[in-house]
PDB file of C-alpha atoms in Angstrom:
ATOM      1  CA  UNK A   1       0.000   0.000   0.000  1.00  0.00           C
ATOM      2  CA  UNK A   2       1.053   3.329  -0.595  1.00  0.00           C
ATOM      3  CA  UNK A   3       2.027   5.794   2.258  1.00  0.00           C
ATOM      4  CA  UNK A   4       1.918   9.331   2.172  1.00  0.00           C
ATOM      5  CA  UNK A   5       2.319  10.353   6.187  1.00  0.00           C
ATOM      6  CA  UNK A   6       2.707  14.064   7.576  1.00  0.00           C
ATOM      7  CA  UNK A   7       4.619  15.101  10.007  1.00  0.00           C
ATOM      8  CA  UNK A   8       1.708  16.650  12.160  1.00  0.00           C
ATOM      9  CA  UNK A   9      -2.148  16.321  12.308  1.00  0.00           C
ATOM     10  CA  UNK A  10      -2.937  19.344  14.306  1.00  0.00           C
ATOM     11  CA  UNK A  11      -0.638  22.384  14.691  1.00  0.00           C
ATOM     12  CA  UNK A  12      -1.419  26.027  16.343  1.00  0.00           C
ATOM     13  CA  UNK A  13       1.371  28.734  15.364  1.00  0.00           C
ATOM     14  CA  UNK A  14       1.235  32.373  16.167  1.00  0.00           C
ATOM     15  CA  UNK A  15       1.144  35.052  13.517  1.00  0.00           C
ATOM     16  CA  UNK A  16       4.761  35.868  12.055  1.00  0.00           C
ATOM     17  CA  UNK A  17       6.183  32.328  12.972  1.00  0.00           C
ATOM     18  CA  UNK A  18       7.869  30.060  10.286  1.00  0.00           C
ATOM     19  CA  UNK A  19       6.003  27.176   9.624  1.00  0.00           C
ATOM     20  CA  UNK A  20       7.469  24.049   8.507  1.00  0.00           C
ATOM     21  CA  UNK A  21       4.730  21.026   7.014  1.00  0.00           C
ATOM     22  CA  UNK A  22       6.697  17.811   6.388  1.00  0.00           C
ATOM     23  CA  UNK A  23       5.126  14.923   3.645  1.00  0.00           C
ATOM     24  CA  UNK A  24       6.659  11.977   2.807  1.00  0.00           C
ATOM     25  CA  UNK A  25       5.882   9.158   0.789  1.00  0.00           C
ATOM     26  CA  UNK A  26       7.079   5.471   0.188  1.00  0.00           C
ATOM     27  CA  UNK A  27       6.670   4.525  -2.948  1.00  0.00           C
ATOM     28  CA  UNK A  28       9.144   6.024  -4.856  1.00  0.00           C
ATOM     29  CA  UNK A  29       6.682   8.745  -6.688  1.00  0.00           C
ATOM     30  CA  UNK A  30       8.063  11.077  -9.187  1.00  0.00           C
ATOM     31  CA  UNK A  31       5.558  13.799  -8.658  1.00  0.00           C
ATOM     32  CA  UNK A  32       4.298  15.122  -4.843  1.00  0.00           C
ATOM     33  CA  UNK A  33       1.733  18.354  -4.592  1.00  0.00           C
ATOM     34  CA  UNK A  34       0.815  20.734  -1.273  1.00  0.00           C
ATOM     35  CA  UNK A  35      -2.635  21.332  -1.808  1.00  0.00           C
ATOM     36  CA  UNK A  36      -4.354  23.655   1.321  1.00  0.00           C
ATOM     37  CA  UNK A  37      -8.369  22.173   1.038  1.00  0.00           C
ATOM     38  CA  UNK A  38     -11.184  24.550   2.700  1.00  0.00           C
ATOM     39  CA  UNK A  39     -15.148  24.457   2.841  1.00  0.00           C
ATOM     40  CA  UNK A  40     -16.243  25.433  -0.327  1.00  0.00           C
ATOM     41  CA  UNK A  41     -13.315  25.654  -2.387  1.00  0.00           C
ATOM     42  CA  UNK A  42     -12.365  22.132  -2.989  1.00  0.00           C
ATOM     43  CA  UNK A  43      -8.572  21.460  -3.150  1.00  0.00           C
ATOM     44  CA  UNK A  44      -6.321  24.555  -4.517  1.00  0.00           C
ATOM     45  CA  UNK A  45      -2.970  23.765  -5.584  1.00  0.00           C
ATOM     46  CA  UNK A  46      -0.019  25.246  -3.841  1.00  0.00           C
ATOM     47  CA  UNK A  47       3.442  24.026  -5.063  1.00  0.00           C
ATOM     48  CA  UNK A  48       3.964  20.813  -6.759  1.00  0.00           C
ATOM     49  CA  UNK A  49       7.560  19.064  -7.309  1.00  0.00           C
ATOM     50  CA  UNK A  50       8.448  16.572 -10.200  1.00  0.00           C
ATOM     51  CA  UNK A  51      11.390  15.759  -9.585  1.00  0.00           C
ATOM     52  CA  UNK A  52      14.370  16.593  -6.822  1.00  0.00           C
ATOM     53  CA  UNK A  53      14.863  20.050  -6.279  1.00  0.00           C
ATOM     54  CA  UNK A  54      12.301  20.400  -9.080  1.00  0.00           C
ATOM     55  CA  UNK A  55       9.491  22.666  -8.157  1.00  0.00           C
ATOM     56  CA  UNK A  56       6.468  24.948  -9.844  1.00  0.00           C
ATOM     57  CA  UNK A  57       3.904  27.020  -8.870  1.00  0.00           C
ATOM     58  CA  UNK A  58       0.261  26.130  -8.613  1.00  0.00           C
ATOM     59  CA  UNK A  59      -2.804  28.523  -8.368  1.00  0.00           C
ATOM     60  CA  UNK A  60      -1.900  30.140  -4.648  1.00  0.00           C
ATOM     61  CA  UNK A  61       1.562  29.795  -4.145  1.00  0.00           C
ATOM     62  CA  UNK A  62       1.853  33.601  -2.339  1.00  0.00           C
ATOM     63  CA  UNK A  63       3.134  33.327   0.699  1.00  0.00           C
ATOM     64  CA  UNK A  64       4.503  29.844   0.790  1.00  0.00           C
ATOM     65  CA  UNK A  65       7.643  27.967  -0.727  1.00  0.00           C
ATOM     66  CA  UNK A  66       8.770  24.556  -1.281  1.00  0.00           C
ATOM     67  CA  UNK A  67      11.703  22.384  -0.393  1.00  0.00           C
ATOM     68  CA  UNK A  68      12.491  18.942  -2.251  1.00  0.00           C
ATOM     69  CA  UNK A  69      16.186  17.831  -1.315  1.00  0.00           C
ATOM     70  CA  UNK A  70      15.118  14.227  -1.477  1.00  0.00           C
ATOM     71  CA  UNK A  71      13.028  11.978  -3.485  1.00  0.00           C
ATOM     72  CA  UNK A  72      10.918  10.932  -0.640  1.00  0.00           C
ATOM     73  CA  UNK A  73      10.548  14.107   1.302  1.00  0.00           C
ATOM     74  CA  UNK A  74       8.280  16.987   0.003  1.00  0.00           C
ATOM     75  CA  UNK A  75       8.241  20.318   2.987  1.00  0.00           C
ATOM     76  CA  UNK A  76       5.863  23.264   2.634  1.00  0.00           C
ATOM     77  CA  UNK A  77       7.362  26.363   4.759  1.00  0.00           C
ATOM     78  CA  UNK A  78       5.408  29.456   5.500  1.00  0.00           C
ATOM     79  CA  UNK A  79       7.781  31.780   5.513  1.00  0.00           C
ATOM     80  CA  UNK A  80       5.594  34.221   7.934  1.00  0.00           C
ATOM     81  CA  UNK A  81       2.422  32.642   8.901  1.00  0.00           C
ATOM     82  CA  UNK A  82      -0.553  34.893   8.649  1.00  0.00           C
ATOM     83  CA  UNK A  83      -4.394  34.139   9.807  1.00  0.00           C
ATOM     84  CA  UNK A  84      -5.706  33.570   6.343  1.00  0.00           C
ATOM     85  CA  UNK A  85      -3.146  30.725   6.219  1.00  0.00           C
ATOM     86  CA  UNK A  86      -5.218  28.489   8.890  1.00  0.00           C
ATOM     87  CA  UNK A  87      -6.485  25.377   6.577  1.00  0.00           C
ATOM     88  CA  UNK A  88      -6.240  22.044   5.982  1.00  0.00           C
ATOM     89  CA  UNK A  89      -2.778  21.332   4.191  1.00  0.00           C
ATOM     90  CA  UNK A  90      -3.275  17.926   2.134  1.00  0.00           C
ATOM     91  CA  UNK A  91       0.116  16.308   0.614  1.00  0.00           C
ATOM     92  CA  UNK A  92      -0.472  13.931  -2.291  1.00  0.00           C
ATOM     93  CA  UNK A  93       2.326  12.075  -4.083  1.00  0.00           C
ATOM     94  CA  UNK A  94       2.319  10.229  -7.771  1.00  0.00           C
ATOM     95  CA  UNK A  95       3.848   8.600 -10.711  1.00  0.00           C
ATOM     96  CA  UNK A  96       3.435  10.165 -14.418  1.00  0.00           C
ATOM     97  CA  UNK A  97      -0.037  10.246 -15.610  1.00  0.00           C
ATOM     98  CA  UNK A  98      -1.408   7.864 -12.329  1.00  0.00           C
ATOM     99  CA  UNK A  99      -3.874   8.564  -9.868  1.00  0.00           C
ATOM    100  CA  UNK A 100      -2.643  11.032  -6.753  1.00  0.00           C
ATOM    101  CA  UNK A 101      -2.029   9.173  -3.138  1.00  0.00           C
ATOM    102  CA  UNK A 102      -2.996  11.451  -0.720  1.00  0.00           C
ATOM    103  CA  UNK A 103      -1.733  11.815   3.348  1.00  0.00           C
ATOM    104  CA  UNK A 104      -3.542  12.221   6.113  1.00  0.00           C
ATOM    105  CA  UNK A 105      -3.818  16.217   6.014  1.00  0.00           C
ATOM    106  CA  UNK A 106      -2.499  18.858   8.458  1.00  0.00           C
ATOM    107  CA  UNK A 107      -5.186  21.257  10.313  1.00  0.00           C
ATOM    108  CA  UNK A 108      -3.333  24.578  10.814  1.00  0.00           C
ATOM    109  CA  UNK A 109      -4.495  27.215  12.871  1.00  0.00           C
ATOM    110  CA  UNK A 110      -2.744  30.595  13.027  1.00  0.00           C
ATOM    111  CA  UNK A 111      -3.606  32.687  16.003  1.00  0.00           C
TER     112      UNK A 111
ATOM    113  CA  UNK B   1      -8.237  28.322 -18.120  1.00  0.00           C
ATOM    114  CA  UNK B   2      -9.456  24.612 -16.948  1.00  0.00           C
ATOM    115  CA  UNK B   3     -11.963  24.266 -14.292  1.00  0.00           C
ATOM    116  CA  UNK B   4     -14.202  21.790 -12.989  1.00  0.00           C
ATOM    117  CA  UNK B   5     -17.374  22.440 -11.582  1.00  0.00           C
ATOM    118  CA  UNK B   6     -19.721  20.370  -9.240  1.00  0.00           C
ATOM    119  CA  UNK B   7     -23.279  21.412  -9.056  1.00  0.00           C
ATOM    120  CA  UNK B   8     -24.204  20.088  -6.384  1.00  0.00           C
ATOM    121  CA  UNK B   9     -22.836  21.622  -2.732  1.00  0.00           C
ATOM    122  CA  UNK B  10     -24.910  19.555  -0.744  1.00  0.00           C
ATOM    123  CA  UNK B  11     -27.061  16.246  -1.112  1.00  0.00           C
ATOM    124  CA  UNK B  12     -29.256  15.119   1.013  1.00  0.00           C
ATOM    125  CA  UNK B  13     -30.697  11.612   0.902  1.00  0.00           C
ATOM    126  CA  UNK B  14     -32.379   8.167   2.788  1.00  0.00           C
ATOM    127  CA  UNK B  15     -30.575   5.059   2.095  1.00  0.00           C
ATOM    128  CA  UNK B  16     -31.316   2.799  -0.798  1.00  0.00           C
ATOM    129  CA  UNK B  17     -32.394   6.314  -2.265  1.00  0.00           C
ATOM    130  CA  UNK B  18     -30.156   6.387  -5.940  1.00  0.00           C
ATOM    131  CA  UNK B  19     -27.308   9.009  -6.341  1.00  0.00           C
ATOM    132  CA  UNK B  20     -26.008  10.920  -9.002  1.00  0.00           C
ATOM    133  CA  UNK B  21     -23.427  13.797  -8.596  1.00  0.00           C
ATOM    134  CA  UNK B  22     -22.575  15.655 -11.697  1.00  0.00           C
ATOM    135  CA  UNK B  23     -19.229  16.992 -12.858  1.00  0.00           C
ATOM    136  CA  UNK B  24     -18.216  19.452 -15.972  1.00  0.00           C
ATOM    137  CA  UNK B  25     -14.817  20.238 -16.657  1.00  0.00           C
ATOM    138  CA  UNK B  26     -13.987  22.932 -19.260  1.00  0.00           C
ATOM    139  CA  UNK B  27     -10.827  21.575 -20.943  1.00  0.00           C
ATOM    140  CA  UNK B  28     -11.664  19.655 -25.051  1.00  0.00           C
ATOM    141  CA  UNK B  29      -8.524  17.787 -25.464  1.00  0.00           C
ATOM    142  CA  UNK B  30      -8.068  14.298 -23.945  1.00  0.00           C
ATOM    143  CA  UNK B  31      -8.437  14.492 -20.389  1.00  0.00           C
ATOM    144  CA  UNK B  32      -8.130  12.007 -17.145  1.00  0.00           C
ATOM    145  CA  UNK B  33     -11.036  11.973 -14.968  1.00  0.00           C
ATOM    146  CA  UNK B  34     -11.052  11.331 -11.512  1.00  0.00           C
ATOM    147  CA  UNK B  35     -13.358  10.829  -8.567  1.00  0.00           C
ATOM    148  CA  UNK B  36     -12.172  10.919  -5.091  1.00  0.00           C
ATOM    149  CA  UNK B  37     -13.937  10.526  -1.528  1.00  0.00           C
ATOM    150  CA  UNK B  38     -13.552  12.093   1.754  1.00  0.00           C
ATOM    151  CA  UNK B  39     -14.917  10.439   4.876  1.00  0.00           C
ATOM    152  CA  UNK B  40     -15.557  12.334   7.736  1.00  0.00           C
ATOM    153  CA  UNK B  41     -11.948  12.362   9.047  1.00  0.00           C
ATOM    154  CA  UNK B  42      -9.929  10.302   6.771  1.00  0.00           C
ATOM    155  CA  UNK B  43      -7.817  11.157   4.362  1.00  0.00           C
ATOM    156  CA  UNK B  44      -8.586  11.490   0.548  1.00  0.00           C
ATOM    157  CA  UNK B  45      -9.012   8.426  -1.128  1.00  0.00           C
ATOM    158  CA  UNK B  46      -9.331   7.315  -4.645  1.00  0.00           C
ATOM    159  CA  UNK B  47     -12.972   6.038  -5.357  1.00  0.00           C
ATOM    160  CA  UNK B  48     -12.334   5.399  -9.362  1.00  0.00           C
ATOM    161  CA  UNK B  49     -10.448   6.467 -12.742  1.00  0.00           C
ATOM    162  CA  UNK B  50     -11.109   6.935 -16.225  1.00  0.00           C
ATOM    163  CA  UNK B  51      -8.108   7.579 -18.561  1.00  0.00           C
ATOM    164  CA  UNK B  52      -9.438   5.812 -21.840  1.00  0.00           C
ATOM    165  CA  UNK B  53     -11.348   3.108 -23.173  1.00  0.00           C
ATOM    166  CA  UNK B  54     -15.103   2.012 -21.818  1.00  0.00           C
ATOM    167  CA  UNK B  55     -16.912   4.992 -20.558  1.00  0.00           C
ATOM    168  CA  UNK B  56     -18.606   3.296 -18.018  1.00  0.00           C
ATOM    169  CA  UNK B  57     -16.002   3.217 -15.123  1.00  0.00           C
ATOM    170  CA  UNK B  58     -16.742   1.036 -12.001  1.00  0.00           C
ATOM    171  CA  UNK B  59     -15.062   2.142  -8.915  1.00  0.00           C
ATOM    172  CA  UNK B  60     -15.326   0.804  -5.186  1.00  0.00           C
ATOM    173  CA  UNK B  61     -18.148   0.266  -2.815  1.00  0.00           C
ATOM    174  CA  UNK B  62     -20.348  -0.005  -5.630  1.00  0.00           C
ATOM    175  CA  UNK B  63     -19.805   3.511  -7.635  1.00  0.00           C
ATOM    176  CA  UNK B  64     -19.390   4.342 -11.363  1.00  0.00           C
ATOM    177  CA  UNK B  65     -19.205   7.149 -13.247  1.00  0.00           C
ATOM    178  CA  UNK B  66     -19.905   7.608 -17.016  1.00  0.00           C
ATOM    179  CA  UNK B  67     -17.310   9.991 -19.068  1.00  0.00           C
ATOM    180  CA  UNK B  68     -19.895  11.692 -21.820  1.00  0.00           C
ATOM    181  CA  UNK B  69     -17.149  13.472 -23.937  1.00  0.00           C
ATOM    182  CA  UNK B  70     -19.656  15.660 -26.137  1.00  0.00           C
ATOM    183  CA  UNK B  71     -20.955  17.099 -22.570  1.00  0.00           C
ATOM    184  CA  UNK B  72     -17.548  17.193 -21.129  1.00  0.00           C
ATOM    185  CA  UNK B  73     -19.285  15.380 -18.071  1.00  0.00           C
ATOM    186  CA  UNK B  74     -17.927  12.665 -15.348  1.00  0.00           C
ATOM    187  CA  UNK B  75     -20.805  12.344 -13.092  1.00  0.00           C
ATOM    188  CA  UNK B  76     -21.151   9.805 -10.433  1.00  0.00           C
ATOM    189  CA  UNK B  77     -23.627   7.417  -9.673  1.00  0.00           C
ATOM    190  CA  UNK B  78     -24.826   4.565  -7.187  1.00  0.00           C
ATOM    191  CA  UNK B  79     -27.955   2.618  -7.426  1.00  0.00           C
ATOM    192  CA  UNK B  80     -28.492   2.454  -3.651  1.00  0.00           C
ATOM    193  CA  UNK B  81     -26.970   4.338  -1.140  1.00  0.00           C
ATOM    194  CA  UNK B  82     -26.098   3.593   2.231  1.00  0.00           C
ATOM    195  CA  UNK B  83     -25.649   5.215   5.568  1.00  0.00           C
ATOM    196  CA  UNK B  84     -21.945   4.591   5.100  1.00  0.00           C
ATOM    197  CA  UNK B  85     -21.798   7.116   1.666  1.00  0.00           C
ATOM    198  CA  UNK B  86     -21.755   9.811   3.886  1.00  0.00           C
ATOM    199  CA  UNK B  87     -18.776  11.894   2.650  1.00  0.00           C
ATOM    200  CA  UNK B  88     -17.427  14.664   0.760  1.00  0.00           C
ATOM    201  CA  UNK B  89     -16.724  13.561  -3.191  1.00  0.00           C
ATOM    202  CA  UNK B  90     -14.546  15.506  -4.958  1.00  0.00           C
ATOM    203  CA  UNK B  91     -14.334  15.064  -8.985  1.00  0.00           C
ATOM    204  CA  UNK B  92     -10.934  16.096 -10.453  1.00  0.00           C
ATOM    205  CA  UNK B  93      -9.401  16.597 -13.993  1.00  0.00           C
ATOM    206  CA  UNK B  94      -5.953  15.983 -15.856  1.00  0.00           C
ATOM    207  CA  UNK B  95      -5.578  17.846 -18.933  1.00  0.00           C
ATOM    208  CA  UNK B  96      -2.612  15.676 -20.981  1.00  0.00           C
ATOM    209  CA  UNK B  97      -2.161  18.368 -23.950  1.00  0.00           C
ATOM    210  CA  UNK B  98      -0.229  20.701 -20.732  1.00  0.00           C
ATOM    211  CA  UNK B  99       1.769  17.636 -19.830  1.00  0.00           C
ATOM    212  CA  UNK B 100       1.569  17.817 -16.434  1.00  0.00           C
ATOM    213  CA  UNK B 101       0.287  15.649 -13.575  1.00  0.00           C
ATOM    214  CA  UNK B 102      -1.637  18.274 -11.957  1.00  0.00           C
ATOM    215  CA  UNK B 103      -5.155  18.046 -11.262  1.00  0.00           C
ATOM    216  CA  UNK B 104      -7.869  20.335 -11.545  1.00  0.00           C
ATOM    217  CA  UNK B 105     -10.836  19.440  -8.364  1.00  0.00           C
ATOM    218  CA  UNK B 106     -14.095  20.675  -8.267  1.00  0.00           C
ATOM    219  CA  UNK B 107     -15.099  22.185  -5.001  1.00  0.00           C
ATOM    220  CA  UNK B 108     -16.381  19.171  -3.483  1.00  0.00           C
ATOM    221  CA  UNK B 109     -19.861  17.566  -3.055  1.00  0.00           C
ATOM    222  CA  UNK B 110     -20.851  16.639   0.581  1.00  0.00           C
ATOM    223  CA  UNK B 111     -23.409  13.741   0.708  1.00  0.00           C
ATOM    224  CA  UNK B 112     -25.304  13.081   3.715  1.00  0.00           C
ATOM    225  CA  UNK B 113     -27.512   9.933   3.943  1.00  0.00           C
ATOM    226  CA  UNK B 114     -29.456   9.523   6.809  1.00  0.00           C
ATOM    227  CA  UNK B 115     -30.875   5.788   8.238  1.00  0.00           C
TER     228      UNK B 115
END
């Protein structure tokens, strides 16, 4: 079975902090995604990585960035985390043209 | 720009009552279709895939969807639901002609069945 596990369920950070989300997967996938998912707006694309120290933009990347030193390993940093930044923060992971694996999901709140 | 839409934000049904969720995308080249299911906390999971061949796509616990390419539609059906349905479905899109892996999701469908 495939895993994708993050490194926190729940997390509370003040306003300012850096925030560091942590994904990683098992099965060798080419492709992993940051997706932040709330009520009424489906998922929304953040940063997705194809390859090692590969990265590009999705359709809100403003105010985040992306690290992907190793294949596995897939980190979403808030540089300064603001109050409109509390969501759900889904990683997903893939090979070319399959179906997305998706982890467990990270509930930020940003007080 | 692609987009996906789901019509319908909230359903509300008794079990063994029949289901059918709709989903348009706005992309005409080839496309793969997805639909994925949320149950109340768990993580996204992959309920079934079209990427070519029969239209008529049978998924788990029962689902299907039909890929009508002249309405650029993926909806989702079940004969009977079941207390157990209840979940939030989310249809997504990959457009191949941008060749990416990316998907496009809808906003989400959230399906409550009562007993």
């Amino acid at each position: 079975d495939v895993k994708v596990t993050q490194s926190s369920r729940y997390l509370v950070k003040r306003t300012g902090e850096k925030v560091f989300l942590e994904c990683v997967q098992d099965m060798d996938h080419e492709n992993m995604f940051w997706y932040r998912q709330d009520p009424g707006l489906g998922l929304r694309l953040i940063y997705f990585s194809y390859d090692v120290k590969m990265k590009e933009k999705g359709d809100i990347p403003e105010g985040y960035s992306v690290s992907r030193e190793k294949k596995e390993r897939f980190s979403l940093i808030l540089e300064s985390a603001s109050t409109n930044q509390t969501s759900m923060y889904l990683c997903a992971s893939s090979s070319r043209t399959t179906e997305q694996y998706f982890g467990p999901g990270t509930r930020l709140t940003v007080t | 720009a692609q987009s996906v839409s789901q019509h319908n934000h909230h359903v509300i049904l008794s079990e063994a009552a029949s289901l059918e969720l709709g989903c348009n995308y706005s992309y005409g080249g080839t496309v793969n279709l997805f639909w994925y299911v949320q149950y109340p906390g768990q993580h996204l999971q992959l309920l079934l895939k079209y990427f070519s061949g029969d239209p008529l796509v049978k998924g788990i616990k029962g689902f299907e969807a039909e890929f009508i390419k002249s309405k650029f539609s993926f909806n989702l059906r079940k004969p009977s639901v079941q207390w157990s349905d209840t979940a939030e479905y989310f249809c997504a899109v990959n457009a191949l002609y941008y060749n990416t892996d990316k998907l496009i999701f809808g906003t989400g469908t959230r399906l409550q069945v009562f007993p």
